[in-house]
Amino acid sequence: MTYPVPAKQVETLYEIKKSKFIACAGFANSRESAMALLDSVKQQYPDARHHCWAYVFGNPNSPISAAMADDGEPSGTAGKPILNVLQHKDIGDIMIIVTRYFGGIKLGAGGLVRAYSAAAQQAIDALEVRQEIKLEPLRIDIDFKHEQFVRHLVEQAQGNIANCNYGSSVKIDVELPLNALEDFKKQMAPIAFSVLAQKK
């Protein structure tokens, strides 16, 4: 259930016939986060004529969503080659933006396709990845005396504690990797008042 995602943002420069192609690759797992990344690149290079991009969200083997934009370049010469590079890499939750500064020499449609592909590929080659683990949310209702034990189990399973509410008992919202769920539920069975799957 894990898949590689960008660990941090990278930026590379590809030059051909005086045209500069600045590629930025980074983590994005929603349209909002992708557009925020695009905005930050546009602010960095406000005088560039084109900011072409593509993204793939979710597991690269079965993406939730993929999109691209030519941003004023001839149709199919920018966004599609960037997306093609992404679709041949085993990396999910990724956005690549290629910013172009025109150097005065026309590259032609074929030249643009090759240049945008090369720029995207260069960014991918420079990218560090980390494993993204899909976490499932659970709400556990327990006695105070078991709180530390539950915290310890969640940490061991490489999960997160999202929230904790104290009342007559302790209600803890946890997020756990899928492969740790069954074991965790078994350990909770004798001590928890309830263990409920949460909606994301």
Short mmCIF file of C-alpha atoms in Angstrom, two decimals:
data_model
loop_
_atom_site.label_atom_id
_atom_site.label_comp_id
_atom_site.label_asym_id
_atom_site.label_seq_id
_atom_site.Cartn_x
_atom_site.Cartn_y
_atom_site.Cartn_z
CA MET A 1 0.00 0.00 0.00
CA THR A 2 3.02 2.30 0.15
CA TYR A 3 4.31 4.23 -2.84
CA PRO A 4 7.11 6.76 -3.45
CA VAL A 5 6.30 10.49 -3.29
CA PRO A 6 8.58 13.56 -3.53
CA ALA A 7 10.48 14.06 -0.26
CA LYS A 8 11.16 17.72 -1.02
CA GLN A 9 10.92 20.23 -3.82
CA VAL A 10 13.64 20.37 -6.49
CA GLU A 11 14.39 22.83 -9.26
CA THR A 12 16.51 22.16 -12.35
CA LEU A 13 17.50 24.17 -15.41
CA TYR A 14 17.53 22.87 -18.97
CA GLU A 15 18.81 25.14 -21.77
CA ILE A 16 18.47 24.66 -25.52
CA LYS A 17 18.96 27.23 -28.30
CA LYS A 18 19.00 30.07 -25.74
CA SER A 19 15.57 29.05 -24.37
CA LYS A 20 15.56 28.28 -20.64
CA PHE A 21 13.29 25.62 -19.17
CA ILE A 22 13.16 25.75 -15.36
CA ALA A 23 11.51 22.63 -13.95
CA CYS A 24 10.12 22.49 -10.42
CA ALA A 25 8.98 19.13 -9.03
CA GLY A 26 7.30 18.77 -5.66
CA PHE A 27 4.72 17.02 -3.50
CA ALA A 28 1.05 17.71 -4.27
CA ASN A 29 -1.85 15.44 -3.35
CA SER A 30 -4.83 17.70 -4.16
CA ARG A 31 -5.83 20.28 -6.75
CA GLU A 32 -5.45 22.97 -4.02
CA SER A 33 -1.89 21.99 -3.12
CA ALA A 34 -0.96 21.71 -6.83
CA MET A 35 -2.32 25.18 -7.62
CA ALA A 36 -0.53 26.61 -4.54
CA LEU A 37 2.75 25.20 -5.90
CA LEU A 38 1.99 26.72 -9.32
CA ASP A 39 1.29 30.13 -7.72
CA SER A 40 4.59 30.07 -5.83
CA VAL A 41 6.50 29.33 -9.06
CA LYS A 42 4.66 32.13 -10.88
CA GLN A 43 5.66 34.53 -8.08
CA GLN A 44 9.27 33.37 -8.37
CA TYR A 45 9.34 33.89 -12.17
CA PRO A 46 6.70 36.59 -12.82
CA ASP A 47 8.22 37.65 -16.16
CA ALA A 48 8.19 34.16 -17.75
CA ARG A 49 5.78 33.65 -20.64
CA HIS A 50 4.81 30.07 -19.93
CA HIS A 51 4.32 27.97 -16.78
CA CYS A 52 3.34 24.54 -18.14
CA TRP A 53 2.53 21.74 -15.72
CA ALA A 54 1.22 18.25 -15.03
CA TYR A 55 0.34 16.32 -11.89
CA VAL A 56 -0.49 12.78 -10.76
CA PHE A 57 -2.28 12.26 -7.42
CA GLY A 58 -2.40 9.02 -5.43
CA ASN A 59 -0.70 5.70 -6.06
CA PRO A 60 1.13 5.94 -9.42
CA ASN A 61 -0.12 2.46 -10.39
CA SER A 62 -3.77 3.54 -10.02
CA PRO A 63 -3.83 7.36 -9.79
CA ILE A 64 -6.84 9.16 -8.30
CA SER A 65 -6.37 12.06 -10.70
CA ALA A 66 -4.03 13.38 -13.40
CA ALA A 67 -4.08 16.69 -15.29
CA MET A 68 -1.90 18.96 -17.42
CA ALA A 69 -1.80 22.43 -18.99
CA ASP A 70 0.11 23.92 -21.95
CA ASP A 71 -0.27 27.50 -20.65
CA GLY A 72 -0.17 29.17 -24.06
CA GLU A 73 2.29 26.80 -25.75
CA PRO A 74 0.96 25.01 -28.90
CA SER A 75 -1.52 22.30 -27.86
CA GLY A 76 0.14 19.02 -26.85
CA THR A 77 3.72 20.38 -26.86
CA ALA A 78 4.16 21.06 -23.11
CA GLY A 79 1.66 19.62 -20.61
CA LYS A 80 1.39 16.25 -22.37
CA PRO A 81 5.16 15.58 -22.54
CA ILE A 82 5.48 16.53 -18.84
CA LEU A 83 2.59 14.17 -17.95
CA ASN A 84 4.14 11.41 -20.10
CA VAL A 85 7.34 11.62 -18.04
CA LEU A 86 5.29 11.38 -14.82
CA GLN A 87 3.26 8.41 -16.06
CA HIS A 88 6.42 6.43 -16.76
CA LYS A 89 7.83 6.97 -13.28
CA ASP A 90 6.74 5.11 -10.19
CA ILE A 91 6.11 8.30 -8.17
CA GLY A 92 2.74 9.47 -6.83
CA ASP A 93 1.39 12.75 -5.40
CA ILE A 94 3.66 14.75 -7.67
CA MET A 95 3.46 18.01 -9.62
CA ILE A 96 5.98 19.26 -12.16
CA ILE A 97 5.91 22.84 -13.44
CA VAL A 98 8.19 23.83 -16.30
CA THR A 99 8.70 27.58 -16.66
CA ARG A 100 9.99 28.72 -20.06
CA TYR A 101 11.97 31.79 -21.01
CA PHE A 102 12.07 32.14 -24.81
CA GLY A 103 15.58 32.67 -26.21
CA GLY A 104 14.61 34.12 -29.58
CA ILE A 105 15.10 30.92 -31.61
CA LYS A 106 11.93 28.95 -32.39
CA LEU A 107 12.16 25.28 -31.47
CA GLY A 108 9.17 24.05 -33.49
CA ALA A 109 6.52 21.64 -32.13
CA GLY A 110 8.85 18.61 -32.05
CA GLY A 111 11.60 20.67 -30.41
CA LEU A 112 9.20 21.91 -27.71
CA VAL A 113 7.99 18.37 -26.96
CA ARG A 114 11.61 17.18 -26.58
CA ALA A 115 12.58 20.20 -24.47
CA TYR A 116 9.63 19.92 -22.04
CA SER A 117 10.21 16.14 -21.75
CA ALA A 118 13.93 16.67 -21.08
CA ALA A 119 13.27 19.40 -18.49
CA ALA A 120 10.70 17.23 -16.64
CA GLN A 121 13.02 14.19 -16.79
CA GLN A 122 15.91 16.24 -15.37
CA ALA A 123 13.73 17.31 -12.40
CA ILE A 124 12.68 13.68 -11.77
CA ASP A 125 16.33 12.57 -11.87
CA ALA A 126 17.19 15.15 -9.19
CA LEU A 127 14.21 14.26 -7.00
CA GLU A 128 14.53 12.53 -3.64
CA VAL A 129 11.57 10.31 -2.76
CA ARG A 130 10.12 8.92 0.44
CA GLN A 131 7.52 6.21 0.99
CA GLU A 132 3.96 7.43 1.44
CA ILE A 133 1.93 5.14 3.70
CA LYS A 134 -1.84 5.24 3.51
CA LEU A 135 -3.15 5.76 7.05
CA GLU A 136 -6.59 4.66 8.24
CA PRO A 137 -8.31 6.71 10.97
CA LEU A 138 -9.75 5.04 14.09
CA ARG A 139 -11.37 6.40 17.23
CA ILE A 140 -10.59 4.49 20.42
CA ASP A 141 -12.48 4.95 23.66
CA ILE A 142 -10.44 3.74 26.64
CA ASP A 143 -9.89 4.09 30.36
CA PHE A 144 -7.25 6.66 31.44
CA LYS A 145 -4.95 3.93 32.75
CA HIS A 146 -4.50 2.54 29.20
CA GLU A 147 -3.62 5.81 27.49
CA GLN A 148 0.17 5.41 27.63
CA PHE A 149 -0.06 1.82 26.39
CA VAL A 150 -2.18 2.94 23.39
CA ARG A 151 0.26 5.77 22.61
CA HIS A 152 3.13 3.29 22.70
CA LEU A 153 1.33 0.89 20.31
CA VAL A 154 0.52 3.68 17.84
CA GLU A 155 4.16 4.80 17.83
CA GLN A 156 5.35 1.21 17.29
CA ALA A 157 3.00 0.84 14.33
CA GLN A 158 4.35 4.10 12.80
CA GLY A 159 0.96 5.75 13.14
CA ASN A 160 -0.14 9.18 14.35
CA ILE A 161 -2.27 10.44 17.20
CA ALA A 162 -4.53 13.05 15.61
CA ASN A 163 -6.59 14.08 18.62
CA CYS A 164 -7.29 13.30 22.26
CA ASN A 165 -10.48 14.13 24.22
CA TYR A 166 -10.68 13.69 27.98
CA GLY A 167 -14.05 13.14 29.61
CA SER A 168 -15.24 10.23 31.72
CA SER A 169 -12.90 8.21 29.49
CA VAL A 170 -10.20 9.05 26.91
CA LYS A 171 -11.25 9.22 23.28
CA ILE A 172 -8.17 9.04 21.05
CA ASP A 173 -8.25 9.59 17.28
CA VAL A 174 -5.41 7.63 15.72
CA GLU A 175 -4.22 7.03 12.16
CA LEU A 176 -2.58 3.71 11.42
CA PRO A 177 -1.00 2.04 8.39
CA LEU A 178 -3.34 -0.57 6.89
CA ASN A 179 -0.92 -3.42 7.57
CA ALA A 180 -0.97 -2.61 11.32
CA LEU A 181 -4.76 -2.34 11.75
CA GLU A 182 -5.66 -5.94 12.53
CA ASP A 183 -2.94 -6.41 15.14
CA PHE A 184 -3.82 -3.10 16.76
CA LYS A 185 -7.54 -3.98 16.95
CA LYS A 186 -6.69 -7.34 18.54
CA GLN A 187 -4.62 -5.59 21.21
CA MET A 188 -7.44 -3.11 21.82
CA ALA A 189 -10.19 -5.77 22.11
CA PRO A 190 -9.68 -6.57 25.82
CA ILE A 191 -9.15 -2.96 26.99
CA ALA A 192 -11.12 -0.55 24.76
CA PHE A 193 -14.75 0.42 25.35
CA SER A 194 -15.01 0.87 21.57
CA VAL A 195 -12.86 1.00 18.42
CA LEU A 196 -14.55 2.78 15.52
CA ALA A 197 -13.40 3.34 11.95
CA GLN A 198 -13.57 7.06 11.13
CA LYS A 199 -14.61 8.69 7.88
CA LYS A 200 -11.81 10.69 6.26
#
